Every structure is written in C-alpha cells, then in structure tokens.
Amino acid sequence: MTDIMNGFSYAIPEVMLAVGAMALLIAGVFFGDKSAKPISLAAVLLLAAALLAALFIEPKQGASLFGGAFRADAFATFAKIIIYAAGAFAILMSDRYLAGEKLGRFEYPVLIVLATFGMSLMASANDLISLYMGIETHSLALYILAAFNRDSRRSTEAGLKYFVLGALSSGMLLYGASLIYGFAGSTSFQEIARVASASGADAGLIVGLVFLISGLAFKVSAAPFHMWAPDVYEGAPTPVTAFFASAPKIAGMALFVRALVAPFPDIIDQWRPVIAAIAIASMLIGAFSAIAQTNIKRLMAYSSIGHMGYALIGLAAGTKEGVSAVLIYMAIYVVMTIGTFACILLMRRRGGLTENISDLAGLSRTNGPMGLVVTILFFSLAGVPVTAGFFGKWFVFVAAVNAHMVWLAVVGAVISVISAYYYLRVVWIMWFNDPAPAFERGTAPALGFTAALCAVLIFPILVMPPFIGALIVAAQNAAAALF
Amino acid sequence: MTIAAIAFWVFAIAAVASGLMVVASRNPVHSVLFLITAFISAAGLFVLMGAEYLAVLLIVVYVGAVAVLFLFVVMMLDVDFVELKQGFLRYLPLGGALAAVVVAELIMVAGVWTFPDEAGLARAHPAPTAAETVAHGAPNNIEALGLILYTDYVHYFQIAGVVLLIAMIGAIILTFRTREGVKKQDAARQIGRKREESVEVVHVKTGQGI
C-alpha cells in the first residue's frame, strides 16, 4: 500500500491532469457550451500547475513506480514540461478560431488535457504495456480532435484517416511488442535490456524491434510512415494542427528514444542503420515534397516530417550527446512550430482563415511586424545561422560526427541546404511579391503575443544565454538520466 | 460418470454443435442466435473449470452486449447473405490452398510443441475450487483478480479507464446533436405546476360563448 502511495507521489502531474480533466468535464456538462471559455482558461491553469508540479517533484536519481511501469526522471520531466507548455498554448491559440467557426465546445480543452495526460505517460513509459497504453490514450484524443469540426468534410476525413492508419500502426507496434515479449520473456525495459545483452542479436528480438520502430515512426510521422501527416494536418482545424505538430511530436520522440536506448543499448548496431535510414528518408521527403505545396498547413506537415528526420539523426548516434541533441532539437522545433502556427492562425480575412502560401504575398508591407516574425520563424525552420534552428541542427550533426557517423551528418547538412529553398521561397513571397489583401488585425492578441514570444525565443542574439544555455544544460541532465 | 463430467459433455457438445450451426445456418439471424448458445455453453465450461468470474463476464459482455449488437446489425442492415455466398466454388481452390498452408503450419508448430510441467499441472487443476479457497482462506478468483488489478496493475487499469472515458467523450462529440423542437416530457415541471397556473375559471354567460 505504501508502495502505491509513493508511486502516486511521483506521478502527481499525471494524477492532476487526469483528475482535473474529469472535473472540467463535469463542470462542462453541468454548465454547457457557454462555459467553454472559463473551462479553457481553467485547463490552461491546470496544465501550468502540472508543469510546476513536474518541475518540483522530479526525483534526483530517477524513480521507477508501479512495478517499473512508470519512470520519473530528468528525461521524462524535460519532455513533460515541453508537452504541458505546448498543450497550454494549443488551448490559448484556439480561442479566436473556435469562436469564429462556431466550434466553441467545452470538450476541446478537456480533450487537449487528456491528450497531454497520454503524452506524459508516453514520456514516462518504461514498459511495453505502459508504452502502448500511453500511445493509445493520446492517439484516441487526437483522433477526436482531428474530426472536431464534424460538419466539415475535410475534418471528418482527417479524423477517419488518422484513426484507420493509427490503428494500423498500433497493430504493427503491438505485433513487435509481442515478439519482443516472447523472445525476452518480459515487458519491462530493464529486463529486456538484460536479455538483449545476454543473448545478443536474437532474430526474433530484431524482427520485433523493427516492428516496434515502424509503429513509433508512424507516431512521429517519420518517412516511410508519414503519408497520413499532410492530409491530417490540412483537414484538421488549424489550432488542432498546431497541437498535432508540437506536443505529440516531442512525446513520440521521447518515447522513441527511451524505447530504443533503455531496452536495447547493447544491440545498437542492429537498430542504428534502421534509424539512420528512416532519418534520411524523412529528410528527403520533407525537403522535396514540400517544394510543390501551395497550402501552408501541408507545407508545415512536410516541414515537420523533415524535422523528425533531423532529430532522428541524434537518436541514430545513440550516445548521451546524441540524446541530448534530440531533446534540444525537439524543444527548439516545438517553439518554432507553435510560433509559425500562431502566425497561420493570424492569416484571417473577412470570411475566415486563409491557408494558401500566396495569401502571404507582400506581408512585409501590409503587416510589418507579422512579416518580420514569420521571417524569423522561417529562417529558424530552415536552419539559417544565428537562429535557434541552426543550433538544433548543429548539435545533432556534431553528435553524429562524434559517434563516427560523419556520412550521416554530411547527408543531413546537404538536405538541410536543399530544404532551405522552400522556406526561403515563402520569405521571398512575403517580401518581394505584390501584396495580397491585408489580414485582419487586432482580433486575437493571444496569437500575436505567442508568435512574438516564439520569435524572440528562437532569435538567440537576444536570448542566447538564458534560453539556449538553460536548454542545453537541461537536455544534458535529461540525457544523462537514460545512461 | 460424475455430474461434472456429464455437464462437461453437455456443454462441450452444445458449444461445438452451435459453433458449427453459426457457420452452417442459412439465416444470419439464426447464426447470431446459435452464437449466443455457443457463448452460454462456453460460460458453462468456464464454471466447470472454476473460473466463475470469466463465466459471468462472458454472459454479461458477450451475450448481453456483443451478441445483441450483432443481432441489431444483422437485422437492421439488410445484407443479402445468399448473394455473398455466390462464387463459393470459384474461390474454393484459393481458399482451400490458404487453409492447407495454415494447417501445414499448425502441424509444424505442433510437431515441436513441448509442454512444461507447470502447464500439465495447470491443465489438470486449473483453478482452486470454491471449497479449496474456503478451506485455505485464499481469495476466490474474483477477489484474486481484484487484488492484482488494484495493486500490480493499478497503473494500467487506471489508464485503461481514461482510454474508455476518452472513447466515450469522442462518441458523444462526434455523433450527438441536440435537436431543436423536440417535445420532451419534463416530470419535474409536470409535478411542479400549480393549479393557479394551469386552470383558469371563466364565467361564460349562457348562449354567448367565449
């Protein structure tokens, strides 16, 4: 009994989120949809409280709870803080949009909180069963959010497509997990690590591992399991897309890292080529498919596929340095993505949101501050030096070089130059094309604030010591917890 | 032959026979009804093995919910099963070949199958009987499941609960619509109304009307 109570004390953020979501749900059912705004606000406060709780309860040495199913350590805390922050911003950013589309329903913040609950379980998963349960909890909430605008054909299509393909990937993941369990005799990561190092590269274990990697690659939309991302991103309501592109990615990547580094450190030679291949495929798809896009949400989908590729280079390195590079990369990626989607949500004219890249034409003249913010964000996404995006790529490539994978770093650098083309093309359109009609201004101060904040955070001349410096230290501590 | 053995044969034969009828009967509604018989027979077999909780679960979940859902689906969707069965002979060679492959695989697996000693013991004595649990003070199998679910597996159990909650929220969000203009009975309002609100006494002079 005391063991269980101790367990809950390290899982306080999760308990807060689960109980809080249920309380908000009851309040919502009781007061109806007119309470959507206060409930959104309460959900943001709940996520902020969970973030603080995660910061303060972090055990020094890391603790395994619930019979080893749940691991509370610096690595999980790092991921959780970003996840909670991204969830809070997803709710804050949705306000204006949902009101405009007459979607202001109280279930929206509740589902976001439940999704962050699932993601936080993913970040802490230390066992094949809790890995799967975390993935299902967050995916199910995301399927619903994708179809949230149920009267829109594209939104329901996005939800259905995501659901069917997600079920397929869950099937692959479970098949792999069952093979690993069958050959290792345990679902616990520590136990699997023991068996894997004792028995070496057992064929059954490797086949299981490949299926597990496929399932996880689907969840972070890495090629060749990326085909759902552009359609889902385009069809889902835009604030939901912003959420899809940020929090689930860091949760999926944290889970990816832990599920490979914790149970299979001794057979890294087996999975390293697989991860490297996935990384290269994702970067290529991200770089080349994005060029032809005209819809900015689809462009961001391909961009996120590419970014997953860069982050996976750090995982392919498989070292402590590589893992900390993945975390730094993901943190910067989330900031850039949230900022960019805040700008996309500001692309509003009379009659609703616009989503075409051509709508951004001449933005620097019609709306100077927004043009500047989008420019900084896209420079950072492209990895132009002096922006944070450059440092993210830098750490990943250095980790690959130090792990004797110079070729992978070179391939990554070359592809990142190619992918800079389509980011810079958008910037070109904004600065040098004839202006399109101006966007509405001053309708959503929260969005403008978010976008500006993200732009400041990734423009490191201003904040290099406090933000990037703190990020590097935290990521190094987090990575150390896994080794 | 003991009563348990007789019961076993009755349930076993009923299960196999109704299982065959599920596949063989022409009317899909009959198939579903035979499926229910098969579930009930299987529940009987579980009771004989001392797994009364699973037996109850089978009746409540499978007979009570799943089979009834099947029945609704079969009755409401007007699927022409005769048409579906056409082309049976045409696909027989392919289907037969696949079946042969699966049978061959099963034989190959069975060839290398070895039973550990524990499995033999467990088969001979699958679960403590009610008399044994009372004698030893051990928990019966419902209690044993409860103990393990709320201790070793409490984490998974709670998450599974949240997953189901999310599924329920999703079903409501995506399908539920409040319809306007539906006349609903409101018992509280009916009971709460007073005589003064609903009855008006009108004095009408004879022969004039209102």
XYZ file of C-alpha atoms in Angstrom:
693
model
C 0.000 0.000 0.000
C 2.763 2.464 0.928
C 4.477 1.488 -2.302
C 1.418 2.518 -4.284
C 1.149 5.810 -2.421
C 4.827 6.557 -3.079
C 4.141 5.746 -6.692
C 1.411 8.308 -6.937
C 3.593 10.978 -5.340
C 5.973 10.940 -8.325
C 3.074 10.768 -10.749
C 1.419 13.892 -9.328
C 1.400 15.759 -12.675
C -0.419 12.856 -14.337
C -2.851 12.483 -11.461
C -3.535 16.225 -11.584
C -4.194 16.111 -15.300
C -6.473 13.070 -15.180
C -8.493 14.259 -12.204
C -8.517 17.834 -13.475
C -9.762 16.762 -16.898
C -12.616 14.850 -15.302
C -13.504 17.792 -13.080
C -13.526 20.118 -16.104
C -15.643 17.610 -17.995
C -18.210 17.503 -15.217
C -18.217 21.299 -14.997
C -18.659 21.479 -18.757
C -21.547 19.047 -18.817
C -23.164 20.944 -15.975
C -22.828 24.458 -17.374
C -22.998 23.685 -21.090
C -21.090 25.110 -24.022
C -21.375 28.696 -22.836
C -18.819 27.737 -20.190
C -16.258 26.851 -22.895
C -14.177 29.970 -22.232
C -13.774 29.623 -18.461
C -13.103 25.920 -18.899
C -10.394 26.671 -21.461
C -8.833 29.068 -19.004
C -9.053 26.504 -16.205
C -7.451 23.903 -18.477
C -4.544 26.262 -19.187
C -4.101 26.850 -15.448
C -4.283 23.095 -14.859
C -1.521 22.484 -17.402
C 0.559 25.254 -15.837
C 0.087 23.699 -12.402
C 1.053 20.277 -13.756
C 4.149 21.862 -15.300
C 5.178 23.340 -11.952
C 4.460 20.038 -10.215
C 6.617 18.202 -12.748
C 9.432 20.665 -12.083
C 9.295 20.304 -8.326
C 8.722 16.592 -7.781
C 11.471 15.443 -10.078
C 13.419 12.774 -8.164
C 17.163 13.314 -8.092
C 18.164 9.848 -9.202
C 15.037 8.911 -11.088
C 12.436 6.575 -9.662
C 10.592 3.583 -11.076
C 6.993 3.270 -9.952
C 4.129 0.830 -10.333
C 6.381 -2.188 -10.621
C 8.693 -0.441 -13.068
C 5.948 0.578 -15.493
C 6.412 4.291 -14.929
C 9.721 6.081 -14.738
C 10.056 9.521 -13.232
C 13.422 11.018 -14.146
C 15.022 14.109 -15.639
C 14.392 12.832 -19.166
C 10.657 12.422 -18.583
C 10.487 15.792 -16.827
C 12.155 17.552 -19.743
C 9.662 16.101 -22.202
C 6.679 16.705 -19.918
C 7.468 20.385 -19.416
C 7.503 20.972 -23.158
C 4.364 18.853 -23.632
C 2.392 20.740 -20.979
C 3.533 24.102 -22.311
C 2.589 23.097 -25.864
C -0.804 21.891 -24.659
C -1.439 25.167 -22.854
C -0.514 27.173 -25.953
C -2.723 24.949 -28.119
C -5.682 25.909 -25.926
C -4.766 29.600 -25.764
C -4.318 29.789 -29.517
C -7.623 28.110 -30.313
C -9.849 30.691 -28.701
C -10.449 33.023 -31.632
C -10.596 30.229 -34.206
C -13.128 28.071 -32.403
C -15.361 31.055 -31.739
C -15.154 32.028 -35.413
C -16.019 28.542 -36.636
C -18.785 28.105 -34.057
C -16.872 25.214 -32.522
C -16.630 26.703 -29.047
C -17.331 23.497 -27.189
C -16.093 22.713 -23.707
C -14.833 19.275 -24.776
C -11.976 20.859 -26.709
C -9.793 21.865 -23.724
C -10.782 18.657 -21.914
C -9.560 16.539 -24.824
C -6.331 18.525 -25.050
C -5.713 17.920 -21.349
C -6.468 14.208 -21.747
C -4.125 14.059 -24.740
C -1.336 15.704 -22.735
C -2.050 13.168 -19.993
C -1.433 10.368 -22.505
C 1.698 12.059 -23.801
C 3.059 12.473 -20.343
C 2.556 8.740 -19.789
C 4.477 8.166 -23.012
C 7.360 10.275 -21.748
C 7.483 8.163 -18.591
C 6.742 4.763 -20.143
C 9.265 2.197 -19.023
C 7.500 -0.966 -20.033
C 5.962 -2.217 -23.270
C 2.455 -2.184 -21.800
C 2.660 1.345 -20.440
C 4.236 2.405 -23.741
C 1.196 1.128 -25.602
C -1.324 2.470 -23.108
C 0.249 5.926 -23.278
C 0.200 5.889 -27.069
C -3.442 4.816 -27.198
C -4.547 7.395 -24.637
C -3.030 10.278 -26.547
C -3.900 8.945 -30.024
C -7.549 8.434 -29.219
C -7.862 12.012 -28.000
C -6.047 13.224 -31.124
C -8.345 11.287 -33.482
C -11.320 13.017 -31.926
C -9.644 16.416 -32.096
C -8.835 15.897 -35.786
C -12.521 15.319 -36.509
C -13.602 18.035 -34.085
C -15.209 20.123 -36.808
C -17.620 17.318 -37.550
C -19.704 19.234 -40.073
C -16.678 19.793 -42.262
C -15.961 17.068 -44.739
C -12.213 17.602 -44.624
C -12.094 17.487 -40.855
C -14.024 14.220 -40.603
C -11.920 12.788 -43.397
C -8.788 13.782 -41.493
C -10.109 12.165 -38.333
C -11.093 8.955 -40.074
C -7.841 8.699 -41.993
C -5.814 9.327 -38.878
C -7.864 6.779 -36.959
C -7.569 3.987 -39.530
C -3.861 4.495 -40.154
C -3.262 4.955 -36.432
C -4.969 1.629 -35.759
C -2.757 0.031 -38.399
C 0.376 1.436 -36.795
C -0.818 0.337 -33.360
C -1.202 -3.136 -34.816
C 2.382 -3.119 -36.058
C 3.614 -1.770 -32.763
C 1.733 -4.420 -30.790
C 2.984 -7.171 -33.064
C 6.535 -6.022 -32.467
C 5.923 -5.695 -28.739
C 4.509 -9.219 -28.571
C 7.542 -10.614 -30.395
C 9.893 -8.755 -28.059
C 7.944 -10.009 -25.066
C 8.005 -13.545 -26.470
C 11.748 -13.564 -27.000
C 12.787 -11.559 -23.952
C 10.243 -13.021 -21.531
C 9.383 -9.665 -20.008
C 7.764 -6.374 -20.926
C 9.968 -4.297 -18.647
C 12.665 -2.278 -20.407
C 15.334 -3.175 -17.833
C 14.592 -6.876 -18.135
C 14.604 -6.703 -21.946
C 17.950 -4.886 -21.790
C 19.353 -7.688 -19.642
C 18.121 -10.402 -22.020
C 19.191 -8.483 -25.124
C 22.724 -8.015 -23.852
C 22.968 -11.636 -22.727
C 21.569 -13.284 -25.844
C 22.931 -10.749 -28.322
C 21.169 -10.096 -31.603
C 18.455 -12.728 -31.450
C 16.485 -12.837 -34.721
C 13.063 -12.758 -33.059
C 14.046 -9.783 -30.967
C 15.310 -7.926 -34.026
C 12.111 -8.582 -36.001
C 10.087 -7.381 -33.031
C 12.278 -4.314 -32.717
C 11.793 -3.438 -36.381
C 8.012 -3.597 -35.996
C 8.219 -1.513 -32.829
C 10.306 1.079 -34.663
C 7.775 1.134 -37.523
C 4.926 1.793 -35.118
C 6.826 4.540 -33.330
C 7.968 6.095 -36.613
C 4.319 6.361 -37.588
C 3.522 8.230 -34.391
C 6.212 10.845 -35.042
C 5.321 10.871 -38.781
C 8.768 9.853 -39.949
C 9.084 8.523 -43.501
C 8.142 5.977 -44.803
C 5.242 6.130 -42.343
C 4.451 9.786 -42.958
C 1.662 9.582 -45.534
C -1.088 10.469 -43.067
C 0.508 13.705 -41.908
C -0.188 16.116 -44.811
C -3.844 15.119 -45.159
C -4.494 15.166 -41.446
C -2.693 18.475 -40.977
C -4.629 20.046 -43.813
C -8.026 18.706 -42.804
C -7.931 19.188 -39.049
C -8.971 22.556 -37.577
C -5.871 24.780 -37.590
C -5.345 25.074 -33.798
C -5.607 21.286 -33.635
C -2.969 21.059 -36.355
C -0.763 23.335 -34.282
C -1.184 20.929 -31.384
C -0.513 17.886 -33.628
C 2.689 19.409 -34.886
C 4.055 20.209 -31.434
C 3.239 18.171 -28.318
C 2.685 14.672 -29.818
C 5.944 15.019 -31.700
C 8.017 15.592 -28.572
C 6.133 12.852 -26.707
C 6.611 10.439 -29.595
C 10.258 11.316 -29.935
C 10.868 10.960 -26.182
C 9.197 7.560 -26.286
C 11.184 6.616 -29.386
C 14.437 7.493 -27.639
C 13.593 5.718 -24.410
C 12.208 2.626 -26.128
C 15.457 2.168 -28.036
C 18.086 3.443 -25.638
C 16.759 1.873 -22.426
C 15.997 -1.722 -23.525
C 18.346 -2.153 -26.482
C 21.615 -0.337 -25.731
C 23.701 -3.429 -26.416
C 22.305 -4.150 -29.842
C 22.661 -0.601 -31.146
C 24.428 -1.946 -34.229
C 21.145 -3.578 -35.190
C 18.869 -0.568 -34.903
C 21.242 2.228 -35.786
C 21.093 1.605 -39.579
C 17.283 1.409 -39.413
C 17.039 4.751 -37.640
C 19.590 6.309 -39.987
C 17.568 5.101 -42.993
C 14.337 6.483 -41.521
C 16.104 9.772 -40.793
C 17.424 10.139 -44.333
C 14.079 9.149 -45.891
C 12.238 11.679 -43.697
C 14.654 14.485 -44.508
C 14.370 13.760 -48.235
C 10.567 13.590 -48.191
C 10.446 16.746 -46.105
C 12.790 18.596 -48.446
C 11.386 17.584 -51.824
C 7.660 17.091 -51.277
C 7.329 20.469 -49.586
C 8.531 22.345 -52.658
C 5.321 21.809 -54.623
C 2.927 22.711 -51.810
C 0.614 25.687 -52.056
C -1.218 25.178 -48.760
C 0.739 26.399 -45.758
C -0.596 23.671 -43.464
C 0.568 20.983 -45.877
C 3.882 22.774 -46.130
C 4.205 22.617 -42.344
C 3.332 18.915 -42.420
C 6.195 18.171 -44.786
C 8.398 20.501 -42.794
C 7.638 18.526 -39.626
C 8.395 15.243 -41.414
C 11.769 16.676 -42.371
C 12.452 17.917 -38.855
C 11.721 14.476 -37.424
C 14.428 13.212 -39.749
C 16.990 15.639 -38.316
C 16.028 14.757 -34.756
C 16.367 11.044 -35.541
C 19.994 11.628 -36.582
C 20.690 12.297 -32.906
C 18.968 9.053 -31.971
C 20.938 7.172 -34.620
C 24.096 8.407 -32.905
C 22.784 6.582 -29.845
C 25.118 8.361 -27.444
C 24.383 10.561 -24.476
C 25.366 13.516 -26.609
C 23.003 12.326 -29.349
C 20.056 12.019 -26.972
C 20.635 15.485 -25.557
C 20.850 16.791 -29.147
C 17.463 15.170 -29.903
C 15.938 16.890 -26.884
C 17.424 20.289 -27.755
C 16.263 19.880 -31.343
C 12.743 18.927 -30.319
C 12.453 21.794 -27.833
C 13.502 24.311 -30.476
C 11.263 22.643 -33.058
C 8.245 22.948 -30.767
C 8.893 26.657 -30.192
C 9.256 27.296 -33.922
C 6.146 25.279 -34.749
C 3.932 26.967 -32.184
C 5.117 30.368 -33.373
C 4.500 29.507 -37.011
C 1.021 28.174 -36.338
C 0.177 31.261 -34.309
C 1.022 33.227 -37.455
C -1.029 30.865 -39.633
C -3.967 31.420 -37.300
C -3.483 35.152 -37.766
C -3.926 34.801 -41.526
C -7.529 35.838 -41.214
C -9.512 37.922 -43.638
C -13.161 38.726 -43.745
C -14.903 35.412 -44.192
C -12.412 33.257 -42.365
C -8.940 31.866 -42.313
C -6.827 31.653 -45.409
C -4.351 28.857 -45.828
C -2.579 29.479 -49.096
C 1.039 30.492 -49.276
C 0.079 33.081 -51.905
C -2.038 34.840 -49.274
C 1.210 35.772 -47.525
C 2.389 37.768 -50.544
C 3.732 41.173 -49.629
C 3.080 40.629 -45.943
C 6.113 42.733 -45.014
C 4.338 45.753 -46.471
C 0.769 45.105 -45.347
C 1.672 43.981 -41.842
C 5.281 44.698 -40.997
C 5.599 43.156 -37.504
C 3.894 39.921 -38.568
C 6.079 39.770 -41.673
C 9.171 40.107 -39.501
C 8.015 37.401 -37.078
C 7.205 34.956 -39.901
C 10.569 35.696 -41.476
C 12.451 34.935 -38.265
C 10.451 31.741 -37.751
C 11.043 30.524 -41.298
C 14.745 31.365 -41.121
C 14.899 29.290 -37.987
C 12.940 26.413 -39.553
C 15.373 26.490 -42.437
C 18.304 26.448 -40.024
C 19.844 29.743 -41.065
C 22.794 30.596 -38.777
C 22.230 32.831 -35.718
C 18.721 31.405 -35.274
C 17.929 28.614 -32.826
C 17.037 26.248 -35.661
C 20.676 26.378 -36.705
C 21.870 25.387 -33.234
C 19.430 22.482 -33.138
C 20.830 21.096 -36.366
C 24.379 21.864 -35.253
C 24.114 19.764 -32.075
C 22.530 16.870 -33.938
C 25.213 16.845 -36.619
C 28.033 17.159 -34.077
C 26.592 14.205 -32.152
C 26.532 12.151 -35.366
C 30.135 13.086 -36.166
C 31.290 12.163 -32.660
C 29.540 8.791 -32.994
C 31.628 8.129 -36.137
C 28.737 8.753 -38.499
C 30.246 11.600 -40.464
C 28.425 10.499 -43.615
C 25.041 10.875 -41.901
C 25.917 14.389 -40.735
C 27.043 15.312 -44.257
C 23.841 13.934 -45.808
C 21.795 15.861 -43.219
C 23.657 19.089 -43.900
C 23.225 18.753 -47.671
C 19.496 18.040 -47.382
C 19.036 20.936 -44.972
C 20.506 23.254 -47.588
C 18.069 21.851 -50.163
C 15.119 22.244 -47.800
C 16.097 25.842 -47.105
C 14.810 26.559 -50.625
C 11.129 26.237 -49.846
C 11.336 28.095 -46.544
C 13.187 30.948 -48.203
C 10.698 30.891 -51.083
C 7.939 31.728 -48.590
C 10.078 34.535 -47.191
C 10.714 35.752 -50.743
C 6.967 35.793 -51.451
C 6.382 37.806 -48.292
C 8.986 40.450 -49.023
C 9.108 40.781 -52.777
C 5.762 39.789 -54.279
C 2.910 42.192 -54.897
C 0.846 42.489 -51.732
C -2.244 40.378 -51.295
C -5.151 41.949 -49.355
C -4.165 42.652 -45.748
C -5.157 40.373 -42.917
C -7.491 41.466 -40.158
C -5.591 42.987 -37.281
C -6.046 43.068 -33.562
C -8.608 40.275 -33.419
C -6.553 37.851 -31.360
C -3.931 39.411 -29.099
C -3.053 35.997 -27.610
C -1.916 34.762 -31.026
C 0.173 37.821 -31.706
C 1.774 37.512 -28.301
C 2.515 33.807 -28.808
C 4.055 34.377 -32.216
C 6.197 37.260 -30.963
C 7.312 35.277 -27.905
C 8.362 32.313 -30.049
C 10.202 34.584 -32.465
C 12.127 36.188 -29.583
C 12.936 32.782 -28.081
C 14.474 31.458 -31.268
C 16.397 34.610 -32.104
C 19.356 33.818 -29.925
C 21.327 37.034 -30.226
C 18.794 38.387 -27.753
C 18.291 35.383 -25.519
C 21.208 33.119 -26.241
C 22.486 32.866 -22.671
C 19.193 32.442 -20.816
C 17.180 30.287 -23.220
C 19.559 28.187 -25.310
C 22.039 27.907 -22.418
C 19.413 26.657 -19.980
C 18.042 24.349 -22.645
C 21.433 22.750 -23.231
C 22.044 22.159 -19.522
C 18.567 20.704 -19.016
C 18.870 18.467 -22.080
C 22.239 17.179 -20.922
C 20.835 16.335 -17.492
C 17.854 14.665 -19.126
C 20.011 12.598 -21.445
C 22.244 11.562 -18.547
C 19.199 10.029 -16.845
C 18.951 7.423 -19.600
C 22.543 6.229 -19.467
C -19.621 -40.598 -14.591
C -19.847 -37.724 -12.193
C -22.229 -34.845 -12.599
C -19.324 -32.597 -13.568
C -18.338 -34.951 -16.358
C -21.912 -35.129 -17.639
C -22.157 -31.343 -17.519
C -18.863 -31.074 -19.368
C -20.045 -33.291 -22.211
C -23.361 -31.494 -22.455
C -21.743 -28.049 -22.619
C -18.929 -29.189 -24.878
C -21.230 -30.847 -27.393
C -23.590 -27.887 -27.286
C -20.686 -25.478 -27.854
C -19.278 -27.388 -30.819
C -22.672 -28.061 -32.357
C -23.853 -24.476 -32.085
C -20.491 -23.294 -33.351
C -20.994 -25.411 -36.453
C -24.525 -24.086 -36.852
C -23.250 -20.485 -36.716
C -21.359 -21.179 -39.909
C -23.861 -23.530 -41.491
C -27.240 -21.899 -40.961
C -28.682 -20.014 -43.914
C -30.441 -17.295 -41.993
C -27.957 -14.845 -40.416
C -30.326 -14.173 -37.516
C -30.216 -17.865 -36.684
C -26.423 -17.703 -36.859
C -26.358 -14.995 -34.213
C -28.752 -16.952 -32.020
C -26.523 -20.011 -32.305
C -23.573 -17.798 -31.436
C -25.335 -16.867 -28.222
C -25.845 -20.567 -27.462
C -22.156 -21.146 -28.052
C -21.273 -18.315 -25.636
C -23.556 -19.722 -22.970
C -22.089 -23.211 -23.359
C -18.592 -21.789 -23.116
C -19.634 -19.952 -19.955
C -20.779 -23.296 -18.555
C -17.380 -24.778 -19.354
C -15.676 -21.901 -17.532
C -17.789 -22.579 -14.444
C -16.688 -26.213 -14.555
C -13.064 -25.085 -14.642
C -13.590 -22.954 -11.558
C -13.345 -19.659 -13.423
C -16.726 -18.329 -12.399
C -15.714 -14.724 -12.973
C -14.874 -15.356 -16.607
C -18.173 -17.203 -16.973
C -20.116 -14.232 -15.662
C -18.083 -11.891 -17.850
C -18.805 -13.985 -20.924
C -22.537 -13.840 -20.288
C -22.637 -10.149 -19.392
C -20.275 -8.833 -22.047
C -20.614 -11.239 -24.942
C -24.204 -12.373 -24.630
C -25.506 -9.182 -23.088
C -23.756 -6.645 -25.263
C -21.805 -8.020 -28.192
C -24.272 -10.637 -29.392
C -27.195 -8.264 -29.063
C -25.243 -5.704 -31.063
C -24.623 -8.351 -33.727
C -28.299 -9.127 -33.755
C -29.182 -5.479 -34.288
C -26.625 -5.111 -37.044
C -27.777 -8.242 -38.825
C -31.415 -7.264 -38.564
C -31.000 -3.584 -39.436
C -28.502 -3.849 -42.261
C -30.275 -5.720 -44.952
C -27.300 -7.750 -46.109
C -28.093 -10.294 -48.763
C -26.121 -13.249 -47.479
C -27.219 -15.527 -50.336
C -25.558 -13.141 -52.744
C -22.439 -13.005 -50.610
C -22.195 -16.769 -50.721
C -22.189 -16.825 -54.510
C -18.876 -17.608 -56.105
C -18.131 -20.033 -53.314
C -16.941 -22.682 -55.758
C -14.912 -20.199 -57.746
C -12.878 -19.143 -54.699
C -12.709 -22.630 -53.253
C -9.290 -23.536 -54.744
C -7.625 -20.355 -53.442
C -9.337 -20.575 -50.061
C -8.547 -24.259 -49.850
C -4.893 -23.622 -50.634
C -4.678 -20.971 -47.905
C -6.367 -23.314 -45.466
C -3.901 -26.056 -46.397
C -0.987 -23.711 -45.723
C -2.377 -22.797 -42.312
C -2.978 -26.473 -41.482
C 0.567 -27.321 -42.532
C 1.890 -24.539 -40.291
C -0.202 -25.786 -37.395
C 1.176 -29.303 -37.865
C 4.715 -27.974 -37.981
C 4.165 -26.000 -34.784
C 2.515 -28.960 -33.093
C 5.499 -31.126 -34.049
C 7.924 -29.080 -31.951
C 5.454 -28.291 -29.184
C 6.530 -29.210 -25.693
C 4.520 -28.736 -22.567
C 6.328 -27.515 -19.484
C 5.423 -29.446 -16.333
C 3.575 -26.473 -14.911
C 1.243 -26.450 -17.904
C 0.293 -30.071 -17.326
C -0.404 -29.372 -13.674
C -2.373 -26.265 -14.507
C -4.432 -28.199 -17.019
C -5.233 -30.905 -14.534
C -6.148 -28.396 -11.888
C -6.894 -25.049 -13.498
C -8.124 -23.059 -10.547
C -8.759 -23.662 -6.891
C -12.322 -24.773 -6.389
C -14.655 -22.839 -4.152
C -14.267 -25.472 -1.426
C -10.479 -25.173 -1.548
C -10.436 -21.416 -1.355
C -12.713 -21.502 1.660
C -10.532 -24.145 3.320
C -7.268 -22.287 2.790
C -8.624 -18.804 3.257
C -7.268 -17.932 -0.176
C -9.101 -15.345 -2.228
C -11.546 -16.717 -4.778
C -10.872 -15.778 -8.337
C -12.898 -12.566 -8.389
C -11.052 -11.379 -5.295
C -7.739 -12.537 -6.732
C -8.345 -10.568 -9.936
C -9.375 -7.526 -7.946
C -6.264 -7.755 -5.781
C -3.934 -7.937 -8.731
C -5.746 -5.255 -10.744
C -5.630 -2.744 -7.925
C -2.039 -3.422 -6.864
C 0.379 -4.685 -9.501
C -1.609 -3.408 -12.438
C -3.194 -0.313 -10.960
C -1.302 1.908 -13.387
C -2.564 0.127 -16.499
C -6.011 -0.302 -15.030
C -6.428 3.410 -14.391
C -5.101 4.330 -17.834
C -7.487 1.865 -19.434
C -10.266 3.666 -17.612
C -9.140 7.008 -19.048
C -8.957 5.491 -22.539
C -12.557 4.351 -22.231
C -13.565 7.791 -20.956
C -11.933 9.405 -23.987
C -13.702 6.967 -26.298
C -17.000 7.884 -24.693
C -16.358 11.637 -24.984
C -15.431 11.072 -28.625
C -18.574 9.138 -29.428
C -20.684 11.899 -27.886
C -18.827 14.785 -29.552
C -18.848 13.253 -32.988
C -22.396 11.956 -33.107
C -24.606 13.650 -30.539
C -26.710 16.550 -31.770
C -29.182 18.451 -29.662
C -32.304 18.574 -31.778
C -34.492 21.629 -31.677
C -38.238 21.459 -31.325
C -38.462 18.028 -29.773
C -41.284 17.691 -27.268
C -39.868 16.109 -24.173
C -41.585 15.040 -21.016
C -40.332 17.014 -18.026
C -41.609 15.254 -14.937
C -40.387 17.961 -12.574
C -42.302 20.636 -14.442
C -45.394 18.477 -14.653
C -45.413 17.833 -10.936
C -44.285 21.328 -10.030
C -47.033 23.246 -11.770
C -49.765 24.705 -9.608
C -53.468 24.863 -10.047
C -53.418 28.644 -10.464
C -51.011 28.432 -13.399
C -52.914 25.872 -15.358
C -56.591 26.244 -14.591
C -58.470 29.361 -15.472
C -62.019 29.742 -14.344
C -64.040 31.522 -16.974
C -67.528 32.719 -16.377
C -69.444 32.310 -19.562
C -72.904 33.665 -19.955
C -75.335 31.154 -21.282
C -75.666 31.158 -25.022
C -72.756 33.568 -25.720
C -69.550 31.540 -25.898
C -66.115 32.970 -25.248
